[in-house]
PDB file of C-alpha atoms in Angstrom:
ATOM      1  CA  MET A1407      -9.172  47.021 -76.572  1.00  0.00           C
ATOM      2  CA  ALA A1408      -6.024  45.289 -75.325  1.00  0.00           C
ATOM      3  CA  LEU A1409      -2.881  45.131 -77.444  1.00  0.00           C
ATOM      4  CA  GLY A1410       0.088  42.775 -77.218  1.00  0.00           C
ATOM      5  CA  THR A1411       2.988  45.090 -78.116  1.00  0.00           C
ATOM      6  CA  ILE A1412       2.850  48.881 -78.074  1.00  0.00           C
ATOM      7  CA  LEU A1413       5.675  51.122 -79.261  1.00  0.00           C
ATOM      8  CA  VAL A1414       5.706  54.582 -77.663  1.00  0.00           C
ATOM      9  CA  LEU A1415       7.904  57.252 -79.235  1.00  0.00           C
ATOM     10  CA  TYR A1416       9.314  58.719 -76.043  1.00  0.00           C
ATOM     11  CA  ASP A1417      11.262  61.903 -75.346  1.00  0.00           C
ATOM     12  CA  GLY A1418      10.700  62.500 -71.634  1.00  0.00           C
ATOM     13  CA  SER A1419       8.032  65.183 -72.075  1.00  0.00           C
ATOM     14  CA  GLU A1420       4.690  65.282 -70.243  1.00  0.00           C
ATOM     15  CA  ALA A1421       2.919  64.330 -73.466  1.00  0.00           C
ATOM     16  CA  ALA A1422       5.162  61.274 -73.809  1.00  0.00           C
ATOM     17  CA  ASP A1423       4.518  60.352 -70.159  1.00  0.00           C
ATOM     18  CA  SER A1424       0.770  60.511 -70.735  1.00  0.00           C
ATOM     19  CA  MET A1425       0.952  58.340 -73.867  1.00  0.00           C
ATOM     20  CA  LEU A1426       3.123  55.845 -72.006  1.00  0.00           C
ATOM     21  CA  SER A1427       0.502  55.742 -69.236  1.00  0.00           C
ATOM     22  CA  LEU A1428      -2.195  55.113 -71.841  1.00  0.00           C
ATOM     23  CA  ALA A1429      -0.099  52.282 -73.273  1.00  0.00           C
ATOM     24  CA  CYS A1430       0.135  50.744 -69.804  1.00  0.00           C
ATOM     25  CA  CYS A1431      -3.659  50.842 -69.558  1.00  0.00           C
ATOM     26  CA  THR A1432      -4.264  49.220 -72.950  1.00  0.00           C
ATOM     27  CA  VAL A1433      -1.573  46.521 -73.148  1.00  0.00           C
ATOM     28  CA  TRP A1434      -2.353  42.886 -72.314  1.00  0.00           C
ATOM     29  CA  ARG A1435      -1.034  41.553 -69.031  1.00  0.00           C
ATOM     30  CA  ALA A1436       1.635  39.547 -70.843  1.00  0.00           C
ATOM     31  CA  GLY A1437       2.157  42.265 -73.452  1.00  0.00           C
ATOM     32  CA  ARG A1438       5.171  44.487 -74.087  1.00  0.00           C
ATOM     33  CA  ILE A1439       5.556  48.234 -73.883  1.00  0.00           C
ATOM     34  CA  ILE A1440       8.500  49.587 -75.829  1.00  0.00           C
ATOM     35  CA  PRO A1441       9.471  53.200 -75.137  1.00  0.00           C
ATOM     36  CA  LEU A1442      11.672  54.314 -78.029  1.00  0.00           C
ATOM     37  CA  TYR A1443      14.032  57.269 -77.837  1.00  0.00           C
ATOM     38  CA  VAL A1444      15.522  58.315 -81.156  1.00  0.00           C
ATOM     39  CA  THR A1445      18.762  60.278 -81.068  1.00  0.00           C
ATOM     40  CA  CYS A1446      18.645  62.273 -84.286  1.00  0.00           C
ATOM     41  CA  VAL A1447      22.070  62.450 -85.865  1.00  0.00           C
ATOM     42  CA  PRO A1448      22.656  65.157 -88.475  1.00  0.00           C
ATOM     43  CA  GLN A1449      23.805  64.211 -91.965  1.00  0.00           C
ATOM     44  CA  SER A1450      27.214  65.739 -91.274  1.00  0.00           C
ATOM     45  CA  LEU A1451      28.019  63.109 -88.612  1.00  0.00           C
ATOM     46  CA  PRO A1452      28.358  59.340 -88.964  1.00  0.00           C
ATOM     47  CA  LEU A1453      25.815  57.154 -87.152  1.00  0.00           C
ATOM     48  CA  SER A1454      28.143  54.658 -85.524  1.00  0.00           C
ATOM     49  CA  PRO A1455      31.420  55.985 -84.108  1.00  0.00           C
ATOM     50  CA  LEU A1456      29.940  58.663 -81.849  1.00  0.00           C
ATOM     51  CA  PRO A1457      30.944  59.144 -78.199  1.00  0.00           C
ATOM     52  CA  ASP A1458      28.741  57.601 -75.509  1.00  0.00           C
ATOM     53  CA  TRP A1459      27.791  60.993 -74.070  1.00  0.00           C
ATOM     54  CA  TYR A1460      25.870  61.661 -77.297  1.00  0.00           C
ATOM     55  CA  ASP A1461      23.101  59.381 -75.986  1.00  0.00           C
ATOM     56  CA  ASP A1462      23.006  60.697 -72.392  1.00  0.00           C
ATOM     57  CA  ASP A1463      19.743  62.629 -72.866  1.00  0.00           C
ATOM     58  CA  GLY A1464      18.112  59.576 -74.392  1.00  0.00           C
ATOM     59  CA  GLN A1465      19.243  57.281 -71.612  1.00  0.00           C
ATOM     60  CA  ALA A1466      17.921  59.703 -68.978  1.00  0.00           C
ATOM     61  CA  ALA A1467      14.578  59.871 -70.786  1.00  0.00           C
ATOM     62  CA  LEU A1468      14.342  56.084 -70.985  1.00  0.00           C
ATOM     63  CA  ASP A1469      15.138  55.786 -67.274  1.00  0.00           C
ATOM     64  CA  ARG A1470      12.162  58.090 -66.691  1.00  0.00           C
ATOM     65  CA  ALA A1471      10.032  55.935 -69.012  1.00  0.00           C
ATOM     66  CA  GLU A1472      10.812  52.848 -66.975  1.00  0.00           C
ATOM     67  CA  GLU A1473       9.791  54.692 -63.787  1.00  0.00           C
ATOM     68  CA  VAL A1474       6.491  55.823 -65.327  1.00  0.00           C
ATOM     69  CA  ALA A1475       5.712  52.305 -66.534  1.00  0.00           C
ATOM     70  CA  TRP A1476       6.605  50.821 -63.139  1.00  0.00           C
ATOM     71  CA  GLU A1477       4.284  53.322 -61.404  1.00  0.00           C
ATOM     72  CA  ARG A1478       1.503  52.063 -63.691  1.00  0.00           C
ATOM     73  CA  GLY A1479       2.252  48.410 -62.915  1.00  0.00           C
ATOM     74  CA  CYS A1480       3.990  47.582 -66.212  1.00  0.00           C
ATOM     75  CA  THR A1481       7.506  46.831 -67.306  1.00  0.00           C
ATOM     76  CA  ALA A1482       9.133  48.638 -70.194  1.00  0.00           C
ATOM     77  CA  ASP A1483      11.542  47.238 -72.759  1.00  0.00           C
ATOM     78  CA  SER A1484      13.387  50.480 -73.585  1.00  0.00           C
ATOM     79  CA  TRP A1485      15.123  51.067 -76.912  1.00  0.00           C
ATOM     80  CA  LEU A1486      17.593  53.799 -77.799  1.00  0.00           C
ATOM     81  CA  VAL A1487      18.275  54.206 -81.511  1.00  0.00           C
ATOM     82  CA  ARG A1488      20.465  56.576 -83.505  1.00  0.00           C
ATOM     83  CA  ALA A1489      18.907  57.617 -86.794  1.00  0.00           C
ATOM     84  CA  ARG A1490      18.550  60.453 -89.251  1.00  0.00           C
ATOM     85  CA  SER A1491      14.749  60.557 -88.941  1.00  0.00           C
ATOM     86  CA  ARG A1492      12.536  59.818 -85.941  1.00  0.00           C
ATOM     87  CA  ALA A1493       9.693  58.700 -88.203  1.00  0.00           C
ATOM     88  CA  GLU A1494      11.777  56.165 -90.115  1.00  0.00           C
ATOM     89  CA  ALA A1495      13.294  54.843 -86.887  1.00  0.00           C
ATOM     90  CA  ALA A1496       9.860  54.401 -85.290  1.00  0.00           C
ATOM     91  CA  VAL A1497       8.539  52.492 -88.298  1.00  0.00           C
ATOM     92  CA  ALA A1498      11.651  50.294 -88.465  1.00  0.00           C
ATOM     93  CA  VAL A1499      11.580  49.411 -84.752  1.00  0.00           C
ATOM     94  CA  ALA A1500       7.822  48.765 -84.900  1.00  0.00           C
ATOM     95  CA  GLY A1501       8.449  46.305 -87.729  1.00  0.00           C
ATOM     96  CA  ASP A1502      11.320  44.611 -85.890  1.00  0.00           C
ATOM     97  CA  CYS A1503       9.260  44.249 -82.698  1.00  0.00           C
ATOM     98  CA  GLU A1504       6.056  43.317 -84.530  1.00  0.00           C
ATOM     99  CA  ALA A1505       4.223  46.108 -82.710  1.00  0.00           C
ATOM    100  CA  ASP A1506       0.433  46.021 -82.648  1.00  0.00           C
ATOM    101  CA  ALA A1507       0.279  49.828 -82.377  1.00  0.00           C
ATOM    102  CA  ILE A1508       2.469  52.923 -82.302  1.00  0.00           C
ATOM    103  CA  TYR A1509       1.651  55.729 -79.866  1.00  0.00           C
ATOM    104  CA  LEU A1510       2.981  59.176 -80.769  1.00  0.00           C
ATOM    105  CA  PRO A1511       2.644  62.020 -78.286  1.00  0.00           C
ATOM    106  CA  ALA A1512       1.262  65.279 -79.644  1.00  0.00           C
ATOM    107  CA  TRP A1513       3.832  67.816 -78.570  1.00  0.00           C
ATOM    108  CA  THR A1514       2.452  71.125 -77.338  1.00  0.00           C
ATOM    109  CA  TRP A1515       5.150  73.431 -78.585  1.00  0.00           C
ATOM    110  CA  ARG A1516       4.084  77.031 -78.957  1.00  0.00           C
ATOM    111  CA  HIS A1517       6.280  77.704 -81.954  1.00  0.00           C
ATOM    112  CA  PRO A1518       4.241  77.020 -85.123  1.00  0.00           C
ATOM    113  CA  TRP A1519       7.201  75.479 -86.995  1.00  0.00           C
ATOM    114  CA  HIS A1520       7.685  72.883 -84.264  1.00  0.00           C
ATOM    115  CA  ARG A1521       3.999  71.940 -84.400  1.00  0.00           C
ATOM    116  CA  LEU A1522       4.206  71.680 -88.184  1.00  0.00           C
ATOM    117  CA  TYR A1523       7.299  69.466 -87.995  1.00  0.00           C
ATOM    118  CA  ALA A1524       5.574  67.203 -85.431  1.00  0.00           C
ATOM    119  CA  ALA A1525       2.511  66.912 -87.678  1.00  0.00           C
ATOM    120  CA  ILE A1526       4.656  66.035 -90.700  1.00  0.00           C
ATOM    121  CA  GLU A1527       6.522  63.447 -88.635  1.00  0.00           C
ATOM    122  CA  ALA A1528       3.258  61.884 -87.402  1.00  0.00           C
ATOM    123  CA  ARG A1529       1.965  61.728 -90.958  1.00  0.00           C
ATOM    124  CA  ARG A1530       5.120  59.942 -92.138  1.00  0.00           C
ATOM    125  CA  VAL A1531       4.783  57.358 -89.390  1.00  0.00           C
ATOM    126  CA  ALA A1532       1.092  56.816 -90.140  1.00  0.00           C
ATOM    127  CA  GLN A1533       1.753  56.391 -93.868  1.00  0.00           C
ATOM    128  CA  GLN A1534       4.660  53.955 -93.491  1.00  0.00           C
ATOM    129  CA  ALA A1535       3.622  51.890 -90.465  1.00  0.00           C
ATOM    130  CA  ARG A1536       2.008  48.493 -90.882  1.00  0.00           C
ATOM    131  CA  CYS A1537       0.052  48.870 -87.642  1.00  0.00           C
ATOM    132  CA  PRO A1538      -2.382  51.469 -86.262  1.00  0.00           C
ATOM    133  CA  VAL A1539      -0.880  54.768 -85.109  1.00  0.00           C
ATOM    134  CA  LEU A1540      -2.381  56.815 -82.285  1.00  0.00           C
ATOM    135  CA  VAL A1541      -1.370  60.476 -82.154  1.00  0.00           C
ATOM    136  CA  GLY A1542      -2.429  62.622 -79.237  1.00  0.00           C
ATOM    137  CA  THR A1543      -2.132  63.379 -75.585  1.00  0.00           C
ATOM    138  CA  TRP A1544      -4.013  61.456 -72.967  1.00  0.00           C
ATOM    139  CA  MET A1545      -4.531  63.278 -69.700  1.00  0.00           C
ATOM    140  CA  VAL A1546      -3.946  61.083 -66.664  1.00  0.00           C
ATOM    141  CA  PRO A1547      -6.591  61.607 -63.959  1.00  0.00           C
ATOM    142  CA  ALA A1548      -5.161  63.040 -60.753  1.00  0.00           C
ATOM    143  CA  ASP A1549      -6.417  60.101 -58.681  1.00  0.00           C
ATOM    144  CA  ALA A1550      -5.384  57.380 -61.148  1.00  0.00           C
ATOM    145  CA  GLY A1551      -2.910  55.767 -58.759  1.00  0.00           C
ATOM    146  CA  ARG A1552      -5.059  55.985 -55.664  1.00  0.00           C
ATOM    147  CA  THR A1553      -7.606  53.524 -54.363  1.00  0.00           C
ATOM    148  CA  LEU A1554     -11.097  54.894 -54.753  1.00  0.00           C
ATOM    149  CA  HIS A1555     -13.292  54.801 -51.665  1.00  0.00           C
ATOM    150  CA  ASN A1556     -17.044  55.096 -51.472  1.00  0.00           C
ATOM    151  CA  THR A1557     -17.615  58.587 -50.098  1.00  0.00           C
ATOM    152  CA  ARG A1558     -21.405  58.370 -49.997  1.00  0.00           C
ATOM    153  CA  SER A1559     -22.661  58.795 -46.470  1.00  0.00           C
ATOM    154  CA  THR A1560     -25.555  56.748 -45.152  1.00  0.00           C
TER     155      THR A1560
END
């Protein structure tokens, strides 16, 4: 199944890299891949007049996303957004970009509260989004970037 526009919630983790690779495999040739990094701003701070260094981690992650997409033969239209909630930001950007699907990486944190928070966040996105939402981790085969040769001897 090929999709025209895929939004990938991206944070620079291995799980996010694998979902971005999956997006590269499933997008149309003329389609768009949008890695989205959400800088979560606490309620105690305003959203707009923050120093530029506040987004440094996000910009570094999106630079990595563009490298991963380029390695897979795709181009990425990276977005960096400041918001109170990652789920609400993902749904809003998906609506603005008219995304055909949202890919959410399943984080593999060992702490049970982090896993619970990620599950709650994924549920919020799935309930509010107007497009299909894929949650998981896709493992990239080790030889995915190599040319396969026939090794059968005659």
